[in-house]
Amino acid sequence: MLAAGALFCLDPRYAPPMVESESISSARLIDGRALGKVVRTSIAERIASGNRPVRLDAILVGDDRSAELYAANQQKTCHAVGIDYRLHRIQAGAGYDEIAGRVLLLNTDEDVTAVMLHLPLPADVDTERIQSLIDPSKDVEGVNPANIGNVVYGRRSLVPCTALAAVEMIESTGVTLKGANCVVIGASNIVGKPVAVLLMRAQATVISTNKFTPKLAEFTRAADVVVTAAGVPGLVTSDMVKPGAVVIDVGINRILDSEGNARTVGDVSFDDVSSVAGWITPVPGGVGPMTVAMLLRNTTDAALG
Ligand code: NAD
């Protein structure tokens, strides 16, 4: 059995104060806001000294409120690091041809270095079919199957941002992934599967689990690293975690607390697991802000290499 934090030393890329260590029982906090800030600073420097403008073109179909909010935040975050953000609005009810046509136009425009699609698309439009049209070299959310394939083969590619964020956060602790036992809870195309593949690429021993996995706790209790992306509040409790393990909580769930107030929590029972884990990400303030930073990094990589 590992002592808390025994496997780990801090990755020099994220030397203090980039990862803030706080004493929450035994676990140290992996602070997504602080890590994200480090990434954004380095991106701003790269863009300022780069040999071409970095631009992100986003398509928003209709007037979904969450997508609107996300786009507005994205614009601010992009401008702060020097990325030229252009939002392409398409009216609600647009069909496949119109949306596909816009993607293809952006693919061929040499001034456009990155393309992303805000979801949801209209119900009768096949989202995956549209995503697979995005030029893989501009696909900064890593949603084109070509990019997922390249992740599997270990080739240079644009990796889905949340998966990248989860693995960067593990690495920020200094954990040696080679030979580590990792359990990934959740196996969606956009989070769970790419996380599992990235961990495999790092030569970890990886178990991918899903809602049909019996006796989940038997797997997690043996894991040096647990990444959870299930969307189930309170799923991971202290009795499921090996002392000293790294616990990365990707889940974002809205719940009502005992006083009837809405709040955001992850999949991990945070206070409880903090007493056992070596490192833990909070929600909010964990994987979320680091995901935003990874989108900016992918966008910069797409333009500057
Ligand atoms: P999804 O619904 O597509 O997939 C959920 C996965 O979890 C499935 O594979 C399912 O089988 C598995 N699962 C569900 N219940 C389980 C259980 N009890 N035990 C084991 N596995 C179980 O969801 P998604 O899009 O991958 O998102 C997962 C969570 O991550 C959601 O809460 C989502 O809001 C969040 N998310 C966060 C970010 C971020 O930036 N932090 C980004 C994307 C998604």
Short mmCIF file of C-alpha atoms and ligand atoms in Angstrom, two decimals:
data_model
loop_
_atom_site.label_atom_id
_atom_site.label_comp_id
_atom_site.label_asym_id
_atom_site.label_seq_id
_atom_site.Cartn_x
_atom_site.Cartn_y
_atom_site.Cartn_z
CA MET A 1 0.00 0.00 0.00
CA LEU A 2 1.24 3.46 -0.82
CA ALA A 3 1.77 6.13 1.76
CA ALA A 4 -0.04 9.35 0.83
CA GLY A 5 1.85 11.01 -2.02
CA ALA A 6 4.63 8.39 -1.89
CA LEU A 7 4.86 7.79 -5.63
CA PHE A 8 5.06 11.40 -6.50
CA CYS A 9 7.36 14.32 -6.95
CA LEU A 10 6.29 17.60 -8.50
CA ASP A 11 6.69 17.89 -12.29
CA PRO A 12 9.12 20.80 -12.82
CA ARG A 13 6.85 22.30 -15.50
CA TYR A 14 4.39 22.99 -12.76
CA ALA A 15 6.73 23.88 -9.90
CA PRO A 16 5.13 25.88 -7.06
CA PRO A 17 3.16 28.08 -7.00
CA MET A 18 1.74 26.59 -10.20
CA VAL A 19 0.21 23.71 -8.28
CA GLU A 20 -1.10 25.03 -5.02
CA SER A 21 -0.78 22.55 -2.24
CA GLU A 22 -3.42 22.90 0.38
CA SER A 23 -3.91 20.80 3.38
CA ILE A 24 -7.32 19.16 3.08
CA SER A 25 -6.80 16.23 5.39
CA SER A 26 -4.06 14.29 3.58
CA ALA A 27 -4.72 15.05 -0.10
CA ARG A 28 -2.99 17.83 -1.96
CA LEU A 29 -5.12 19.94 -4.25
CA ILE A 30 -4.44 19.97 -8.00
CA ASP A 31 -5.58 23.48 -8.74
CA GLY A 32 -6.96 23.76 -12.29
CA ARG A 33 -7.17 27.54 -12.16
CA ALA A 34 -3.51 27.88 -11.20
CA LEU A 35 -2.36 25.30 -13.75
CA GLY A 36 -4.52 26.89 -16.43
CA LYS A 37 -2.94 30.26 -15.73
CA VAL A 38 0.55 28.83 -16.25
CA VAL A 39 -0.53 27.35 -19.58
CA ARG A 40 -2.19 30.60 -20.68
CA THR A 41 0.90 32.65 -19.85
CA SER A 42 3.10 30.38 -21.93
CA ILE A 43 0.58 30.45 -24.82
CA ALA A 44 0.49 34.27 -24.77
CA GLU A 45 4.30 34.31 -25.03
CA ARG A 46 4.28 31.84 -27.93
CA ILE A 47 1.65 33.85 -29.80
CA ALA A 48 3.45 37.14 -29.22
CA SER A 49 6.65 35.73 -30.70
CA GLY A 50 4.97 33.52 -33.34
CA ASN A 51 5.37 33.94 -37.08
CA ARG A 52 1.66 34.06 -37.94
CA PRO A 53 -1.61 35.18 -36.36
CA VAL A 54 -3.45 32.55 -34.34
CA ARG A 55 -7.17 32.48 -35.04
CA LEU A 56 -10.09 30.40 -33.80
CA ASP A 57 -13.30 30.30 -35.85
CA ALA A 58 -16.29 28.93 -33.95
CA ILE A 59 -19.67 28.04 -35.42
CA LEU A 60 -22.79 28.57 -33.31
CA VAL A 61 -26.12 27.36 -34.67
CA GLY A 62 -29.26 28.86 -33.13
CA ASP A 63 -29.47 30.64 -29.79
CA ASP A 64 -28.87 28.01 -27.12
CA ARG A 65 -28.19 29.98 -23.91
CA SER A 66 -25.39 27.80 -22.58
CA ALA A 67 -23.65 27.79 -25.96
CA GLU A 68 -24.00 31.61 -26.16
CA LEU A 69 -22.46 31.96 -22.71
CA TYR A 70 -19.66 29.56 -23.56
CA ALA A 71 -18.92 31.47 -26.78
CA ALA A 72 -18.83 34.82 -24.96
CA ASN A 73 -16.40 33.44 -22.36
CA GLN A 74 -14.32 31.83 -25.05
CA GLN A 75 -14.01 35.13 -26.88
CA LYS A 76 -12.72 36.85 -23.73
CA THR A 77 -10.26 34.05 -22.94
CA CYS A 78 -8.95 33.95 -26.51
CA HIS A 79 -8.45 37.71 -26.70
CA ALA A 80 -6.58 37.68 -23.39
CA VAL A 81 -3.84 35.48 -24.88
CA GLY A 82 -3.81 37.06 -28.34
CA ILE A 83 -6.01 34.62 -30.27
CA ASP A 84 -8.29 36.24 -32.86
CA TYR A 85 -11.71 34.73 -32.12
CA ARG A 86 -14.42 34.84 -34.80
CA LEU A 87 -17.93 33.60 -34.12
CA HIS A 88 -19.99 32.44 -37.12
CA ARG A 89 -23.68 32.47 -36.31
CA ILE A 90 -26.06 30.31 -38.28
CA GLN A 91 -29.79 30.67 -37.73
CA ALA A 92 -31.71 28.07 -35.69
CA GLY A 93 -33.20 25.37 -37.85
CA ALA A 94 -30.33 25.36 -40.38
CA GLY A 95 -29.89 22.03 -42.13
CA TYR A 96 -26.92 19.76 -42.70
CA ASP A 97 -25.91 21.37 -46.01
CA GLU A 98 -25.69 24.88 -44.61
CA ILE A 99 -23.65 23.90 -41.57
CA ALA A 100 -21.43 21.54 -43.55
CA GLY A 101 -20.89 24.26 -46.15
CA ARG A 102 -19.65 26.68 -43.48
CA VAL A 103 -17.23 24.10 -42.09
CA LEU A 104 -15.84 23.40 -45.56
CA LEU A 105 -15.41 27.13 -46.25
CA LEU A 106 -13.44 27.55 -43.03
CA ASN A 107 -11.36 24.46 -43.87
CA THR A 108 -10.19 26.04 -47.13
CA ASP A 109 -9.60 29.57 -45.80
CA GLU A 110 -5.85 29.84 -45.20
CA ASP A 111 -6.31 32.61 -42.64
CA VAL A 112 -8.38 30.28 -40.47
CA THR A 113 -6.07 28.19 -38.32
CA ALA A 114 -8.58 26.53 -35.98
CA VAL A 115 -12.24 25.51 -36.24
CA MET A 116 -14.72 24.42 -33.59
CA LEU A 117 -18.40 23.73 -33.44
CA HIS A 118 -20.62 24.80 -30.55
CA LEU A 119 -23.19 22.19 -29.55
CA PRO A 120 -26.01 21.43 -29.70
CA LEU A 121 -26.74 21.35 -33.41
CA PRO A 122 -30.39 21.15 -34.54
CA ALA A 123 -31.86 17.75 -33.62
CA ASP A 124 -32.16 16.57 -37.23
CA VAL A 125 -28.48 17.27 -38.05
CA ASP A 126 -25.99 14.44 -37.52
CA THR A 127 -23.42 16.05 -35.22
CA GLU A 128 -20.74 13.40 -35.70
CA ARG A 129 -21.04 13.67 -39.47
CA ILE A 130 -20.46 17.43 -39.28
CA GLN A 131 -17.58 17.01 -36.82
CA SER A 132 -15.86 14.56 -39.13
CA LEU A 133 -15.79 17.27 -41.85
CA ILE A 134 -13.54 19.57 -39.82
CA ASP A 135 -10.03 19.58 -41.28
CA PRO A 136 -8.04 17.42 -38.79
CA SER A 137 -5.23 19.99 -38.71
CA LYS A 138 -7.72 22.70 -37.58
CA ASP A 139 -9.84 20.44 -35.35
CA VAL A 140 -8.83 21.92 -31.98
CA GLU A 141 -11.46 20.01 -30.01
CA GLY A 142 -10.17 16.72 -31.39
CA VAL A 143 -13.62 15.58 -32.52
CA ASN A 144 -12.72 14.37 -36.02
CA PRO A 145 -12.24 10.56 -35.89
CA ALA A 146 -8.94 11.07 -37.75
CA ASN A 147 -7.57 12.83 -34.69
CA ILE A 148 -8.84 10.13 -32.33
CA GLY A 149 -7.18 7.55 -34.60
CA ASN A 150 -3.90 9.43 -34.43
CA VAL A 151 -4.16 9.53 -30.62
CA VAL A 152 -4.50 5.74 -30.62
CA TYR A 153 -1.50 5.32 -32.91
CA GLY A 154 0.55 7.78 -30.86
CA ARG A 155 1.01 10.14 -33.80
CA ARG A 156 1.03 13.89 -33.58
CA SER A 157 -2.57 15.01 -33.36
CA LEU A 158 -5.02 17.40 -31.75
CA VAL A 159 -6.28 15.55 -28.67
CA PRO A 160 -9.74 16.16 -27.11
CA CYS A 161 -9.21 19.00 -24.61
CA THR A 162 -10.76 17.47 -21.50
CA ALA A 163 -8.78 14.25 -21.87
CA LEU A 164 -5.62 16.27 -22.34
CA ALA A 165 -6.47 18.34 -19.25
CA ALA A 166 -7.02 15.25 -17.10
CA VAL A 167 -3.68 13.72 -18.09
CA GLU A 168 -1.76 17.02 -17.73
CA MET A 169 -3.19 17.32 -14.23
CA ILE A 170 -1.96 13.84 -13.33
CA GLU A 171 1.46 14.71 -14.74
CA SER A 172 1.53 17.97 -12.77
CA THR A 173 1.86 15.88 -9.61
CA GLY A 174 5.02 14.22 -10.91
CA VAL A 175 3.42 10.77 -10.87
CA THR A 176 5.26 8.13 -12.83
CA LEU A 177 2.56 6.89 -15.17
CA LYS A 178 4.74 4.17 -16.66
CA GLY A 179 3.77 1.02 -14.78
CA ALA A 180 1.08 2.76 -12.69
CA ASN A 181 -2.34 1.16 -12.28
CA CYS A 182 -4.99 3.52 -13.64
CA VAL A 183 -8.76 3.20 -13.62
CA VAL A 184 -10.89 5.37 -15.87
CA ILE A 185 -14.56 5.59 -14.90
CA GLY A 186 -16.69 6.41 -17.95
CA ALA A 187 -15.93 5.54 -21.55
CA SER A 188 -17.42 8.29 -23.72
CA ASN A 189 -15.78 9.14 -27.04
CA ILE A 190 -14.92 12.64 -25.92
CA VAL A 191 -13.56 12.00 -22.39
CA GLY A 192 -13.26 8.45 -21.02
CA LYS A 193 -11.90 6.68 -24.10
CA PRO A 194 -9.25 9.29 -25.02
CA VAL A 195 -8.12 9.49 -21.37
CA ALA A 196 -7.67 5.71 -21.34
CA VAL A 197 -5.71 5.82 -24.59
CA LEU A 198 -3.45 8.64 -23.41
CA LEU A 199 -2.70 6.68 -20.23
CA MET A 200 -1.98 3.57 -22.31
CA ARG A 201 0.39 5.66 -24.41
CA ALA A 202 2.17 6.63 -21.20
CA GLN A 203 2.61 2.87 -20.57
CA ALA A 204 0.29 2.73 -17.60
CA THR A 205 -1.83 -0.34 -16.94
CA VAL A 206 -5.32 0.90 -17.73
CA ILE A 207 -8.76 -0.39 -16.83
CA SER A 208 -11.67 1.29 -18.61
CA THR A 209 -14.98 1.01 -16.75
CA ASN A 210 -18.57 1.99 -17.52
CA LYS A 211 -22.02 1.85 -15.96
CA PHE A 212 -22.19 -1.91 -16.55
CA THR A 213 -18.93 -2.64 -14.73
CA PRO A 214 -19.68 -4.82 -11.70
CA LYS A 215 -17.76 -4.17 -8.46
CA LEU A 216 -16.23 -0.90 -9.59
CA ALA A 217 -14.66 -0.43 -6.14
CA GLU A 218 -12.54 -3.55 -6.53
CA PHE A 219 -10.80 -1.93 -9.50
CA THR A 220 -10.50 1.56 -8.05
CA ARG A 221 -9.12 0.33 -4.72
CA ALA A 222 -6.10 -1.10 -6.53
CA ALA A 223 -5.47 2.03 -8.62
CA ASP A 224 -2.63 4.53 -8.27
CA VAL A 225 -4.67 6.91 -10.44
CA VAL A 226 -8.45 7.19 -10.73
CA VAL A 227 -9.99 9.41 -13.40
CA THR A 228 -13.75 9.70 -13.18
CA ALA A 229 -15.94 11.04 -16.00
CA ALA A 230 -19.31 9.44 -15.35
CA GLY A 231 -21.57 12.39 -14.50
CA VAL A 232 -22.75 10.73 -11.28
CA PRO A 233 -22.47 12.86 -8.12
CA GLY A 234 -21.01 11.04 -5.11
CA LEU A 235 -19.95 8.03 -7.20
CA VAL A 236 -16.40 7.83 -5.81
CA THR A 237 -16.14 7.53 -2.03
CA SER A 238 -13.16 7.12 0.30
CA ASP A 239 -13.57 3.35 0.65
CA MET A 240 -13.01 3.08 -3.14
CA VAL A 241 -9.66 4.88 -3.13
CA LYS A 242 -6.19 3.57 -2.33
CA PRO A 243 -4.30 5.75 0.16
CA GLY A 244 -2.05 8.18 -1.71
CA ALA A 245 -3.77 7.75 -5.08
CA VAL A 246 -4.26 10.59 -7.58
CA VAL A 247 -7.97 11.29 -8.10
CA ILE A 248 -9.03 13.35 -11.11
CA ASP A 249 -12.67 14.39 -11.15
CA VAL A 250 -13.96 15.31 -14.61
CA GLY A 251 -17.64 15.18 -13.64
CA ILE A 252 -19.75 18.33 -13.68
CA ASN A 253 -23.10 17.83 -11.98
CA ARG A 254 -25.67 20.34 -10.77
CA ILE A 255 -27.29 19.30 -7.51
CA LEU A 256 -29.52 20.89 -4.89
CA ASP A 257 -27.92 21.08 -1.45
CA SER A 258 -29.78 20.46 1.80
CA GLU A 259 -31.01 24.07 1.78
CA GLY A 260 -32.36 23.75 -1.75
CA ASN A 261 -29.57 25.81 -3.37
CA ALA A 262 -28.15 24.63 -6.69
CA ARG A 263 -24.43 23.94 -6.75
CA THR A 264 -21.90 22.24 -8.99
CA VAL A 265 -20.17 19.07 -7.84
CA GLY A 266 -18.10 16.38 -9.51
CA ASP A 267 -18.35 12.59 -9.33
CA VAL A 268 -16.13 12.42 -6.26
CA SER A 269 -17.31 12.80 -2.71
CA PHE A 270 -14.65 15.46 -2.21
CA ASP A 271 -14.24 15.89 1.56
CA ASP A 272 -14.47 12.17 2.15
CA VAL A 273 -11.98 11.17 -0.57
CA SER A 274 -9.60 14.00 0.40
CA SER A 275 -8.91 12.14 3.64
CA VAL A 276 -7.46 9.18 1.72
CA ALA A 277 -6.15 10.37 -1.67
CA GLY A 278 -2.66 11.76 -2.19
CA TRP A 279 -3.80 14.31 -4.78
CA ILE A 280 -7.26 15.43 -5.80
CA THR A 281 -8.89 17.89 -8.21
CA PRO A 282 -11.72 20.09 -6.94
CA VAL A 283 -15.01 20.80 -8.74
CA PRO A 284 -15.36 23.60 -9.66
CA GLY A 285 -11.82 24.86 -10.23
CA GLY A 286 -10.25 21.59 -11.38
CA VAL A 287 -10.48 19.95 -14.79
CA GLY A 288 -12.86 22.65 -16.15
CA PRO A 289 -10.41 25.58 -16.27
CA MET A 290 -7.61 23.30 -17.42
CA THR A 291 -9.83 22.14 -20.32
CA VAL A 292 -10.21 25.76 -21.43
CA ALA A 293 -6.41 26.14 -21.30
CA MET A 294 -6.00 22.98 -23.42
CA LEU A 295 -8.33 24.39 -26.08
CA LEU A 296 -6.16 27.50 -26.24
CA ARG A 297 -3.04 25.34 -26.46
CA ASN A 298 -4.49 23.17 -29.23
CA THR A 299 -5.49 26.36 -31.06
CA THR A 300 -1.96 27.71 -30.75
CA ASP A 301 -0.43 24.38 -31.83
CA ALA A 302 -2.73 24.26 -34.87
CA ALA A 303 -1.37 27.63 -36.05
CA LEU A 304 2.23 27.58 -34.90
CA GLY A 305 3.01 23.85 -34.81
P1 NAD B 1 -21.38 10.47 -21.15
O1 NAD B 1 -22.74 10.45 -20.56
O2 NAD B 1 -21.20 10.53 -22.62
O3 NAD B 1 -20.59 9.17 -20.62
C1 NAD B 1 -20.67 8.76 -19.28
C2 NAD B 1 -19.88 7.49 -19.12
O4 NAD B 1 -19.91 7.16 -17.73
C3 NAD B 1 -20.47 6.29 -19.87
O5 NAD B 1 -19.42 5.51 -20.41
C4 NAD B 1 -21.18 5.50 -18.76
O6 NAD B 1 -21.24 4.09 -19.02
C5 NAD B 1 -20.30 5.81 -17.57
N1 NAD B 1 -21.01 5.69 -16.29
C6 NAD B 1 -22.19 6.24 -15.94
N2 NAD B 1 -22.54 5.85 -14.69
C7 NAD B 1 -21.53 5.06 -14.25
C8 NAD B 1 -21.31 4.34 -13.04
N3 NAD B 1 -22.20 4.35 -12.04
N4 NAD B 1 -20.18 3.60 -12.93
C9 NAD B 1 -19.27 3.58 -13.94
N5 NAD B 1 -19.43 4.24 -15.11
C10 NAD B 1 -20.56 4.96 -15.26
O7 NAD B 1 -20.65 11.68 -20.42
P2 NAD B 1 -19.34 12.55 -20.84
O8 NAD B 1 -19.68 13.47 -21.93
O9 NAD B 1 -18.14 11.67 -20.97
O10 NAD B 1 -19.20 13.42 -19.50
C11 NAD B 1 -18.97 12.79 -18.25
C12 NAD B 1 -18.98 13.84 -17.16
O11 NAD B 1 -17.89 14.73 -17.40
C13 NAD B 1 -20.23 14.72 -17.12
O12 NAD B 1 -20.49 15.07 -15.78
C14 NAD B 1 -19.82 15.95 -17.91
O13 NAD B 1 -20.56 17.11 -17.53
C15 NAD B 1 -18.37 16.06 -17.51
N6 NAD B 1 -17.52 16.78 -18.47
C16 NAD B 1 -16.68 17.69 -17.96
C17 NAD B 1 -15.84 18.37 -18.80
C18 NAD B 1 -14.87 19.35 -18.20
O14 NAD B 1 -14.32 20.19 -18.91
N7 NAD B 1 -14.60 19.28 -16.89
C19 NAD B 1 -15.87 18.15 -20.17
C20 NAD B 1 -16.72 17.16 -20.68
C21 NAD B 1 -17.55 16.47 -19.81
#
